Short mmCIF file of C-alpha atoms and ligand atoms in Angstrom, two decimals:
data_model
loop_
_atom_site.label_atom_id
_atom_site.label_comp_id
_atom_site.label_asym_id
_atom_site.label_seq_id
_atom_site.Cartn_x
_atom_site.Cartn_y
_atom_site.Cartn_z
CA MET L 1 4.09 49.91 -127.41
CA PRO L 2 7.39 48.95 -125.82
CA THR L 3 7.23 48.19 -122.13
CA THR L 4 8.55 50.98 -119.93
CA THR L 5 9.98 50.59 -116.47
CA ALA L 6 6.85 52.15 -115.05
CA GLN L 7 4.88 49.21 -116.35
CA ILE L 8 6.91 46.61 -114.48
CA THR L 9 4.93 45.28 -111.53
CA ALA L 10 6.98 45.97 -108.44
CA ARG L 11 7.74 42.73 -106.60
CA GLU L 12 7.94 44.51 -103.28
CA PHE L 13 8.97 43.23 -99.89
CA PRO L 14 7.13 44.18 -96.69
CA ARG L 15 7.87 47.57 -95.18
CA GLY L 16 10.91 47.53 -92.90
CA PHE L 17 12.43 44.46 -94.56
CA LEU L 18 16.15 44.29 -93.80
CA TRP L 19 18.72 44.06 -96.60
CA GLY L 20 21.94 42.71 -95.22
CA THR L 21 25.15 41.04 -96.22
CA ALA L 22 26.96 38.30 -94.30
CA THR L 23 30.47 37.08 -93.48
CA SER L 24 32.17 35.01 -90.79
CA ALA L 25 35.21 35.62 -88.62
CA TYR L 26 37.64 33.00 -89.89
CA GLN L 27 36.72 33.69 -93.50
CA ILE L 28 37.61 37.40 -93.44
CA GLU L 29 39.38 38.61 -90.30
CA GLY L 30 42.95 37.33 -90.63
CA ALA L 31 45.06 38.43 -87.62
CA TRP L 32 44.93 34.80 -86.60
CA ASN L 33 47.43 35.18 -83.76
CA GLU L 34 47.13 38.85 -82.83
CA ASP L 35 46.04 40.62 -79.68
CA GLY L 36 45.94 37.49 -77.55
CA LYS L 37 43.70 35.36 -79.78
CA GLY L 38 43.96 31.64 -79.11
CA PRO L 39 44.18 29.18 -82.01
CA SER L 40 40.96 27.68 -83.36
CA ILE L 41 40.36 24.32 -85.01
CA TRP L 42 40.36 26.17 -88.34
CA ASP L 43 43.87 27.53 -87.75
CA THR L 44 44.98 23.98 -87.05
CA TYR L 45 43.10 22.48 -89.98
CA ALA L 46 44.16 25.05 -92.57
CA HIS L 47 47.79 24.93 -91.46
CA LYS L 48 47.94 21.25 -92.29
CA ALA L 49 49.15 20.87 -95.89
CA GLY L 50 46.68 19.19 -98.20
CA ASN L 51 43.49 20.13 -96.36
CA ILE L 52 42.70 23.30 -98.31
CA LYS L 53 42.88 24.00 -102.03
CA ASN L 54 46.28 25.57 -102.86
CA ASN L 55 47.05 25.31 -99.14
CA ASP L 56 45.32 28.67 -98.66
CA THR L 57 44.71 29.71 -95.05
CA GLY L 58 42.74 32.33 -93.17
CA ASP L 59 45.92 33.73 -91.55
CA ILE L 60 45.41 37.02 -93.37
CA ALA L 61 42.25 36.39 -95.42
CA ASN L 62 40.65 39.80 -96.09
CA ASP L 63 42.64 41.48 -93.34
CA HIS L 64 39.28 42.68 -92.10
CA TYR L 65 40.58 42.83 -88.53
CA HIS L 66 42.58 45.87 -89.61
CA ARG L 67 40.32 47.10 -92.40
CA TYR L 68 36.90 46.86 -90.76
CA LYS L 69 36.25 50.59 -91.09
CA GLU L 70 36.76 50.48 -94.85
CA ASP L 71 34.54 47.39 -95.03
CA VAL L 72 31.72 48.97 -93.05
CA ALA L 73 31.90 52.00 -95.35
CA LEU L 74 31.71 49.64 -98.32
CA MET L 75 28.56 47.98 -96.96
CA ARG L 76 27.01 51.34 -96.43
CA SER L 77 27.87 52.37 -99.97
CA ILE L 78 26.10 49.34 -101.42
CA GLY L 79 22.94 50.14 -99.48
CA ALA L 80 22.99 47.44 -96.79
CA ASN L 81 21.14 48.24 -93.57
CA ALA L 82 22.07 45.08 -91.66
CA TYR L 83 25.24 43.02 -91.30
CA ARG L 84 25.61 39.45 -90.16
CA PHE L 85 29.14 38.69 -88.98
CA SER L 86 30.53 36.19 -86.53
CA ILE L 87 32.49 36.55 -83.34
CA ALA L 88 35.60 34.42 -83.02
CA TRP L 89 35.20 32.60 -79.72
CA PRO L 90 39.01 32.15 -79.33
CA ARG L 91 39.51 35.92 -79.52
CA ILE L 92 37.27 36.31 -76.48
CA PHE L 93 38.28 33.18 -74.56
CA PRO L 94 41.64 32.03 -75.98
CA GLN L 95 41.33 28.80 -73.98
CA GLY L 96 37.59 28.45 -74.59
CA THR L 97 36.77 29.21 -70.95
CA GLY L 98 38.33 31.18 -68.13
CA THR L 99 39.60 34.74 -68.30
CA PRO L 100 38.31 36.85 -71.20
CA ASN L 101 40.80 38.57 -73.50
CA VAL L 102 39.99 42.27 -73.36
CA LYS L 103 41.71 43.09 -76.66
CA GLY L 104 39.63 40.52 -78.49
CA LEU L 105 36.42 41.93 -77.09
CA ASP L 106 37.59 45.42 -77.96
CA PHE L 107 37.67 44.56 -81.68
CA TYR L 108 33.97 43.63 -81.72
CA ASP L 109 33.14 46.65 -79.61
CA ARG L 110 34.72 48.91 -82.20
CA LEU L 111 33.11 47.02 -85.08
CA VAL L 112 29.65 47.31 -83.52
CA ASP L 113 30.16 51.03 -82.88
CA GLU L 114 31.23 51.54 -86.47
CA LEU L 115 28.15 49.69 -87.76
CA VAL L 116 25.70 51.55 -85.56
CA GLU L 117 27.30 54.82 -86.64
CA ALA L 118 26.81 53.82 -90.30
CA GLY L 119 23.13 52.95 -89.74
CA ILE L 120 23.75 49.23 -90.20
CA ALA L 121 22.08 46.89 -87.70
CA PRO L 122 24.59 44.40 -86.25
CA PHE L 123 23.52 40.72 -86.29
CA PRO L 124 26.40 38.76 -84.73
CA THR L 125 26.61 34.98 -84.86
CA LEU L 126 28.38 33.50 -81.85
CA TYR L 127 29.72 30.38 -83.51
CA HIS L 128 30.67 30.05 -87.15
CA TRP L 129 32.82 26.92 -86.81
CA ASP L 130 36.04 28.29 -85.23
CA LEU L 131 36.08 26.33 -81.99
CA PRO L 132 38.98 27.18 -79.64
CA GLN L 133 41.60 24.50 -80.24
CA ALA L 134 42.01 24.19 -76.46
CA LEU L 135 38.44 22.85 -76.27
CA GLN L 136 39.01 20.50 -79.20
CA ASP L 137 41.95 19.10 -77.26
CA LYS L 138 39.53 18.25 -74.45
CA GLY L 139 37.15 16.41 -76.75
CA GLY L 140 35.56 19.26 -78.69
CA TRP L 141 31.89 18.79 -79.52
CA GLN L 142 32.07 15.18 -78.36
CA SER L 143 32.21 16.59 -74.85
CA ARG L 144 29.15 17.96 -73.11
CA ASP L 145 31.43 20.51 -71.39
CA THR L 146 31.81 22.28 -74.75
CA ALA L 147 28.08 23.01 -74.77
CA LYS L 148 28.34 24.48 -71.28
CA ALA L 149 31.40 26.55 -72.27
CA PHE L 150 29.51 27.89 -75.29
CA GLY L 151 26.60 28.95 -73.11
CA ASP L 152 28.96 30.84 -70.78
CA TYR L 153 30.68 32.58 -73.69
CA ALA L 154 27.31 33.49 -75.25
CA GLY L 155 26.09 35.01 -71.98
CA TYR L 156 29.31 36.97 -71.65
CA MET L 157 28.95 38.45 -75.14
CA ALA L 158 25.30 39.35 -74.60
CA GLY L 159 26.29 41.16 -71.40
CA LYS L 160 28.91 43.15 -73.29
CA LEU L 161 27.14 43.95 -76.56
CA SER L 162 23.36 43.93 -75.99
CA ASP L 163 23.32 47.66 -75.28
CA ARG L 164 23.87 48.07 -79.06
CA VAL L 165 23.10 44.63 -80.51
CA ARG L 166 19.43 43.64 -80.60
CA HIS L 167 19.75 40.29 -82.41
CA PHE L 168 22.08 37.39 -81.74
CA PHE L 169 22.40 34.20 -83.75
CA THR L 170 23.69 31.32 -81.67
CA ILE L 171 25.27 28.86 -84.09
CA ASN L 172 25.78 28.83 -87.84
CA GLU L 173 24.79 25.70 -89.77
CA PHE L 174 24.63 22.96 -87.15
CA ARG L 175 24.33 20.40 -89.89
CA SER L 176 27.48 21.54 -91.69
CA PHE L 177 30.03 21.79 -88.90
CA VAL L 178 28.71 18.70 -87.14
CA ASP L 179 28.27 16.33 -90.05
CA MET L 180 30.97 17.69 -92.36
CA GLY L 181 33.44 18.07 -89.51
CA HIS L 182 32.88 14.74 -87.78
CA GLN L 183 32.01 12.32 -90.55
CA THR L 184 32.51 12.11 -94.26
CA LYS L 185 29.53 14.04 -95.57
CA VAL L 186 28.08 13.23 -98.97
CA VAL L 187 25.79 15.64 -100.83
CA ASN L 188 23.68 15.24 -103.95
CA VAL L 189 24.76 16.98 -107.13
CA PRO L 190 23.55 16.55 -110.69
CA GLY L 191 24.82 13.19 -111.90
CA GLY L 192 25.82 11.81 -108.50
CA THR L 193 27.19 12.76 -105.11
CA ILE L 194 30.29 14.47 -103.74
CA ASP L 195 32.16 14.25 -100.43
CA ILE L 196 32.68 17.40 -98.44
CA SER L 197 34.55 17.53 -95.16
CA ILE L 198 35.86 20.30 -92.88
CA ALA L 199 37.59 20.94 -89.51
CA PRO L 200 38.22 19.20 -87.21
CA GLY L 201 38.23 16.50 -89.90
CA LEU L 202 37.09 13.57 -87.78
CA SER L 203 35.38 10.36 -88.84
CA LEU L 204 33.24 9.29 -85.94
CA ALA L 205 31.06 6.24 -85.55
CA PRO L 206 27.30 6.87 -85.98
CA GLY L 207 26.53 6.86 -82.24
CA GLU L 208 29.32 9.33 -81.56
CA LEU L 209 28.13 11.56 -84.38
CA ASN L 210 24.60 11.62 -82.98
CA GLN L 211 26.02 12.61 -79.61
CA VAL L 212 27.93 15.51 -81.22
CA ARG L 213 24.68 16.60 -82.87
CA HIS L 214 22.98 16.50 -79.49
CA HIS L 215 25.72 18.58 -77.85
CA ALA L 216 25.45 21.15 -80.64
CA VAL L 217 21.72 21.74 -80.12
CA LEU L 218 22.22 21.63 -76.36
CA ALA L 219 24.89 24.35 -76.72
CA HIS L 220 22.40 26.42 -78.68
CA GLY L 221 19.76 26.02 -75.95
CA MET L 222 22.22 26.91 -73.20
CA ALA L 223 23.24 29.99 -75.18
CA VAL L 224 19.61 31.06 -75.62
CA GLN L 225 19.10 30.86 -71.86
CA ALA L 226 22.38 32.64 -71.08
CA ILE L 227 21.59 35.45 -73.53
CA ARG L 228 18.17 35.92 -71.92
CA ALA L 229 19.81 35.99 -68.49
CA LYS L 230 22.68 38.34 -69.32
CA GLY L 231 21.37 40.46 -72.22
CA LYS L 232 19.39 43.66 -71.90
CA ALA L 233 15.60 43.20 -71.83
CA GLY L 234 14.32 42.72 -75.36
CA THR L 235 17.47 41.10 -76.73
CA GLN L 236 16.44 38.69 -79.45
CA VAL L 237 17.98 35.34 -80.23
CA GLY L 238 17.68 32.47 -82.68
CA PRO L 239 19.74 29.91 -84.61
CA ALA L 240 21.06 30.18 -88.20
CA GLU L 241 20.60 26.72 -89.62
CA VAL L 242 21.18 25.41 -93.10
CA LEU L 243 17.74 23.88 -93.43
CA GLU L 244 17.54 20.59 -95.24
CA SER L 245 14.77 21.68 -97.57
CA ALA L 246 12.60 19.27 -99.48
CA VAL L 247 10.91 21.01 -102.40
CA PRO L 248 7.79 19.68 -104.15
CA LEU L 249 8.35 19.11 -107.85
CA ILE L 250 4.70 19.76 -108.60
CA GLU L 251 2.67 22.19 -106.52
CA THR L 252 -0.34 20.11 -105.54
CA PRO L 253 -1.57 19.46 -101.97
CA GLU L 254 -0.27 15.89 -102.11
CA HIS L 255 3.27 16.80 -103.12
CA ILE L 256 3.39 19.85 -100.85
CA LYS L 257 2.42 17.69 -97.88
CA ALA L 258 5.17 15.26 -98.87
CA ALA L 259 7.72 18.09 -98.91
CA GLN L 260 6.54 19.30 -95.53
CA SER L 261 6.85 15.87 -93.90
CA ALA L 262 10.22 15.25 -95.55
CA THR L 263 11.53 18.64 -94.36
CA ARG L 264 10.46 17.93 -90.78
CA GLU L 265 12.08 14.49 -90.78
CA ARG L 266 15.29 15.57 -92.49
CA ASN L 267 15.87 18.22 -89.84
CA ALA L 268 15.09 15.92 -86.90
CA PRO L 269 18.45 16.25 -85.09
CA PHE L 270 18.62 20.04 -85.48
CA LEU L 271 15.76 22.47 -86.16
CA THR L 272 13.01 19.96 -85.49
CA VAL L 273 14.21 19.13 -81.98
CA MET L 274 14.86 22.82 -81.26
CA LEU L 275 11.33 23.76 -82.26
CA GLU L 276 9.41 20.69 -81.06
CA GLY L 277 11.39 19.75 -77.95
CA LYS L 278 11.73 16.13 -78.95
CA TYR L 279 13.49 13.93 -81.42
CA THR L 280 11.10 12.46 -83.94
CA ASP L 281 10.11 8.81 -83.53
CA ALA L 282 11.56 8.00 -86.95
CA TYR L 283 14.93 9.57 -86.08
CA LEU L 284 15.23 7.60 -82.84
CA LYS L 285 14.03 4.41 -84.48
CA ASP L 286 16.45 4.74 -87.39
CA ALA L 287 19.34 5.49 -85.05
CA GLY L 288 18.49 2.49 -82.86
CA LYS L 289 21.38 1.76 -80.52
CA ASP L 290 23.24 4.75 -81.99
CA ALA L 291 20.60 7.24 -80.78
CA PRO L 292 21.96 10.16 -78.74
CA LYS L 293 21.91 9.90 -74.95
CA PHE L 294 19.82 12.68 -73.46
CA THR L 295 17.55 13.65 -70.59
CA ASP L 296 14.15 15.37 -70.53
CA GLU L 297 15.90 18.36 -69.02
CA ASP L 298 18.21 18.52 -72.07
CA LEU L 299 15.20 18.61 -74.36
CA LYS L 300 13.71 21.52 -72.41
CA ILE L 301 16.94 23.48 -72.75
CA ILE L 302 17.25 22.67 -76.47
CA ALA L 303 13.71 23.89 -77.09
CA SER L 304 14.10 27.19 -75.21
CA PRO L 305 11.69 29.66 -76.84
CA LEU L 306 13.15 31.65 -79.74
CA ASP L 307 12.49 35.10 -81.17
CA PHE L 308 13.26 34.07 -84.73
CA VAL L 309 14.64 31.31 -86.89
CA GLY L 310 17.48 32.01 -89.33
CA ILE L 311 17.72 29.87 -92.43
CA ASN L 312 20.75 29.63 -94.69
CA CYS L 313 19.23 28.73 -98.02
CA TYR L 314 21.10 28.13 -101.25
CA LYS L 315 19.22 25.33 -103.00
CA PRO L 316 16.71 22.55 -102.47
CA THR L 317 18.41 19.76 -100.56
CA VAL L 318 16.18 17.39 -102.43
CA TYR L 319 13.14 17.40 -104.67
CA VAL L 320 10.26 15.18 -103.61
CA LEU L 321 7.00 13.72 -104.81
CA GLY L 322 4.23 12.26 -102.68
CA SER L 323 4.02 8.49 -102.51
CA ASP L 324 1.53 5.79 -101.46
CA GLN L 325 4.37 3.95 -99.77
CA ALA L 326 5.77 4.78 -96.32
CA PRO L 327 6.99 7.32 -95.31
CA GLY L 328 4.66 9.09 -97.79
CA TRP L 329 7.24 10.73 -100.02
CA ARG L 330 9.91 9.86 -102.51
CA ASP L 331 13.21 11.72 -103.08
CA ILE L 332 13.83 12.53 -106.74
CA PRO L 333 17.53 12.98 -107.59
CA PHE L 334 18.65 15.98 -109.61
CA ALA L 335 18.67 15.10 -113.29
CA ARG L 336 22.12 14.76 -114.84
CA GLY L 337 21.67 17.93 -116.85
CA HIS L 338 20.16 19.98 -114.01
CA PRO L 339 22.03 23.31 -114.03
CA LYS L 340 24.46 24.26 -111.32
CA MET L 341 26.60 27.27 -110.49
CA SER L 342 30.37 27.06 -110.64
CA THR L 343 30.40 25.90 -107.00
CA SER L 344 30.37 22.10 -107.16
CA TRP L 345 27.47 21.58 -104.73
CA LEU L 346 25.35 24.53 -105.82
CA THR L 347 22.52 23.13 -107.90
CA VAL L 348 20.22 25.84 -109.24
CA GLY L 349 16.82 25.65 -107.53
CA PRO L 350 15.63 29.15 -106.60
CA GLU L 351 12.21 27.86 -105.54
CA ALA L 352 13.93 26.74 -102.31
CA LEU L 353 13.71 30.41 -101.28
CA TYR L 354 9.95 30.09 -101.39
CA TRP L 355 9.56 26.61 -99.93
CA ALA L 356 12.12 26.73 -97.13
CA PRO L 357 10.54 29.66 -95.25
CA LYS L 358 7.04 28.57 -96.27
CA LEU L 359 7.45 25.07 -94.83
CA VAL L 360 9.29 26.28 -91.71
CA HIS L 361 6.39 28.63 -91.10
CA SER L 362 3.72 26.01 -91.68
CA LEU L 363 5.50 23.41 -89.54
CA TRP L 364 6.55 25.48 -86.53
CA LYS L 365 5.09 29.00 -86.76
CA PRO L 366 8.21 30.85 -85.56
CA LYS L 367 7.50 34.50 -84.79
CA GLU L 368 10.00 35.71 -87.36
CA ILE L 369 12.25 34.24 -90.03
CA PHE L 370 15.46 35.63 -91.48
CA ILE L 371 17.23 34.32 -94.54
CA THR L 372 20.65 34.34 -92.94
CA GLU L 373 22.54 33.28 -96.09
CA ASN L 374 21.88 32.96 -99.81
CA GLY L 375 24.26 33.50 -102.67
CA CYS L 376 26.55 31.75 -105.11
CA GLY L 377 30.21 31.22 -105.81
CA THR L 378 31.51 32.30 -109.22
CA ASP L 379 34.76 32.46 -111.21
CA ASP L 380 34.83 36.24 -111.41
CA VAL L 381 37.51 37.94 -113.47
CA LEU L 382 38.29 41.60 -113.90
CA ALA L 383 37.22 42.96 -117.29
CA ASP L 384 39.45 45.27 -119.33
CA ASP L 385 37.86 48.27 -117.69
CA GLY L 386 38.73 46.90 -114.24
CA LYS L 387 35.14 45.97 -113.39
CA VAL L 388 33.44 42.65 -112.68
CA TYR L 389 30.35 41.81 -114.73
CA ASP L 390 28.96 38.88 -112.75
CA THR L 391 25.86 38.19 -114.80
CA ASP L 392 25.68 34.69 -113.29
CA ARG L 393 25.32 36.06 -109.76
CA ILE L 394 22.67 38.60 -110.75
CA MET L 395 20.69 35.88 -112.54
CA PHE L 396 20.94 33.60 -109.52
CA LEU L 397 20.02 36.26 -106.95
CA ARG L 398 17.14 37.66 -108.95
CA ALA L 399 15.66 34.19 -109.31
CA CYS L 400 16.05 33.57 -105.57
CA LEU L 401 14.59 36.90 -104.48
CA THR L 402 11.64 36.51 -106.81
CA GLN L 403 10.82 33.32 -104.93
CA LEU L 404 11.44 34.90 -101.53
CA GLN L 405 9.15 37.78 -102.41
CA ARG L 406 6.50 35.22 -103.23
CA ALA L 407 6.84 33.85 -99.68
CA THR L 408 6.43 37.28 -98.10
CA ALA L 409 3.43 37.96 -100.34
CA ASP L 410 1.88 34.76 -98.92
CA GLY L 411 2.28 36.22 -95.44
CA VAL L 412 5.29 34.19 -94.34
CA PRO L 413 6.95 36.44 -91.69
CA VAL L 414 10.38 36.79 -93.33
CA LYS L 415 11.89 39.97 -91.88
CA GLY L 416 15.20 40.21 -93.67
CA TYR L 417 17.67 38.75 -96.12
CA PHE L 418 21.44 38.43 -95.78
CA GLN L 419 23.41 37.99 -98.95
CA TRP L 420 26.39 35.65 -98.66
CA SER L 421 28.76 37.33 -98.91
CA THR L 422 29.67 40.96 -98.42
CA MET L 423 32.94 40.30 -100.23
CA ASP L 424 34.97 37.41 -101.63
CA ASN L 425 36.63 35.52 -98.80
CA PHE L 426 38.21 32.30 -97.60
CA GLU L 427 35.72 29.70 -98.81
CA TRP L 428 36.79 26.94 -96.40
CA THR L 429 38.31 23.95 -98.19
CA ALA L 430 37.88 25.68 -101.57
CA GLY L 431 40.28 28.42 -100.41
CA PHE L 432 40.15 31.80 -102.14
CA GLY L 433 39.23 30.45 -105.57
CA ASN L 434 35.48 30.32 -105.18
CA ARG L 435 34.23 33.88 -104.97
CA PHE L 436 30.93 34.48 -103.15
CA GLY L 437 31.15 38.27 -102.73
CA LEU L 438 29.15 41.21 -103.96
CA VAL L 439 32.53 42.88 -103.76
CA TYR L 440 35.59 41.47 -105.53
CA VAL L 441 38.75 41.20 -103.46
CA ASP L 442 42.26 41.15 -104.88
CA PHE L 443 43.94 39.04 -102.21
CA GLU L 444 47.42 40.27 -103.22
CA THR L 445 46.67 43.94 -102.65
CA GLN L 446 43.50 43.71 -100.50
CA LYS L 447 41.81 46.05 -102.96
CA ARG L 448 37.99 45.83 -102.86
CA ILE L 449 36.06 46.30 -106.12
CA PRO L 450 32.24 46.24 -106.00
CA LYS L 451 30.90 43.90 -108.68
CA LEU L 452 27.95 44.65 -110.91
CA SER L 453 25.88 42.53 -108.51
CA ALA L 454 26.67 45.05 -105.74
CA GLN L 455 25.06 47.76 -107.84
CA TRP L 456 22.11 45.44 -108.40
CA PHE L 457 21.84 44.72 -104.66
CA GLN L 458 21.87 48.43 -103.92
CA GLU L 459 18.93 48.91 -106.27
CA VAL L 460 17.02 46.07 -104.60
CA ALA L 461 17.64 47.52 -101.14
CA LYS L 462 16.65 51.01 -102.23
CA ARG L 463 13.40 49.92 -103.88
CA ASN L 464 12.72 47.18 -101.32
CA ALA L 465 11.75 45.12 -104.34
CA VAL L 466 13.26 42.72 -106.84
CA ALA L 467 15.24 44.77 -109.37
C1 GBH P 501 27.71 28.23 -95.89
O1 GBH P 501 27.76 26.84 -95.90
C2 GBH P 501 28.57 28.75 -94.80
O2 GBH P 501 27.82 29.13 -93.67
C3 GBH P 501 29.50 29.81 -95.23
O3 GBH P 501 30.50 29.95 -94.28
C4 GBH P 501 30.01 29.50 -96.61
O4 GBH P 501 31.04 30.34 -97.02
C5 GBH P 501 28.84 29.58 -97.56
O5 GBH P 501 27.83 28.73 -97.16
C6 GBH P 501 29.17 29.30 -99.00
O6 GBH P 501 29.64 28.01 -99.16
O7 GBH P 501 23.58 19.53 -100.98
O8 GBH P 501 21.71 20.56 -99.93
O9 GBH P 501 23.09 19.07 -98.69
C7 GBH P 501 28.64 26.20 -96.72
C8 GBH P 501 28.54 24.70 -96.59
C9 GBH P 501 28.05 23.35 -98.40
C10 GBH P 501 26.47 23.63 -96.54
C11 GBH P 501 27.14 22.42 -99.03
C12 GBH P 501 25.56 22.68 -97.17
C13 GBH P 501 25.32 21.03 -98.86
C14 GBH P 501 23.96 21.41 -99.26
N1 GBH P 501 27.50 24.13 -97.36
N2 GBH P 501 26.04 22.10 -98.32
S1 GBH P 501 23.03 20.04 -99.73
#
């Protein structure tokens, strides 16, 4: 007998699971100098020839600032019931601090109204890397004042939006904007390593870098406190970090314990200090004289209680095995032939979607977890019939969601999943060439064309199960 659909075991997600898509301000909005917006470090960085592939910029990007209604309708049509977007700080405070820009705020007001009207829960992120240039000119994240300014801006936004917004993410990917923006950052890929670097494009000494890391988590903590103070009762808040995830190569207690310890240690300057309220002994010892300067009061702020933890998860950062030697684990590099997607850094390792939330849960027991990003970049082309058949994306996403479903089935409290990205957009230094969207965008005409993966996503969201 051939298998019928009815015989497929439904790999269901818990009731009420949220199916969202994600974007960020600089990557889609455009309108870089409209309605009183101040310049950000990304405007500065992208305007400098040679920094971005093909010298692409986010000046226009997806023109979402003017097309947000169409884009919200598109999300609705592909079955999303949540949307993670970011607020451009320099639209709200063009100078980073001081007098708010009413027209900038008005854009997010209208966007939130449009989402609520469409039955899509808004999940704004307050910082997705576009620091006001005015603050960079005063030292940027090297200055403690930037953390304070971020807290003030976060409180202001919570005061304005928390009547309709229930969930705020503070900062997107601490690790990325800090390390990639302030030091040459090297990542593992099959067959070796690659350098990736982003705005503001600095190369700081190790001690200075650790201080920037400290200011970033301090900014998060100050924002958590400000949101609690200024938001409506019940407003929820958490970070959206790109977890450094160590994944056990063999699922035995020994190797799983190794992955857990490695994950905790690898995240020492970011999630670990946020959730434990102290830097690990190993982190401080390794840093030595370059350790960050901090007070006990700082640590209390950094570890302000959270409602949830957001994890951006694309791949295992590293595979590990247990070891008899200190520290008790061994990193195993990706084999030369290990498959990757067309994005240079995106090694295929869907089991990260099981292990990342599983280990976060076992280490720190956060109340709730969201997968705030997952997805892949592809070289999509339009077929003769005008459609996009992105079999690679569907393969990748199905593999990832199968693993995520396994985590929820184990009782890990994952409450929602945000697919990166709603639509193709400005992929930072890769420009417009690396397409991460469920929806294809023709950047000449701004036409949006849902890919086959959008249809697949819609089916997943409708069934609340892997399709
Ligand atoms: C995210 O990070 C961003 O939040 C988003 O804006 C972006 O468009 C999206 O992903 C797709 O790139 O080898 O394990 O150390 C992008 C930056 C690049 C972060 C590579 C971590 C190294 C992973 N990432 N990266 S690892």
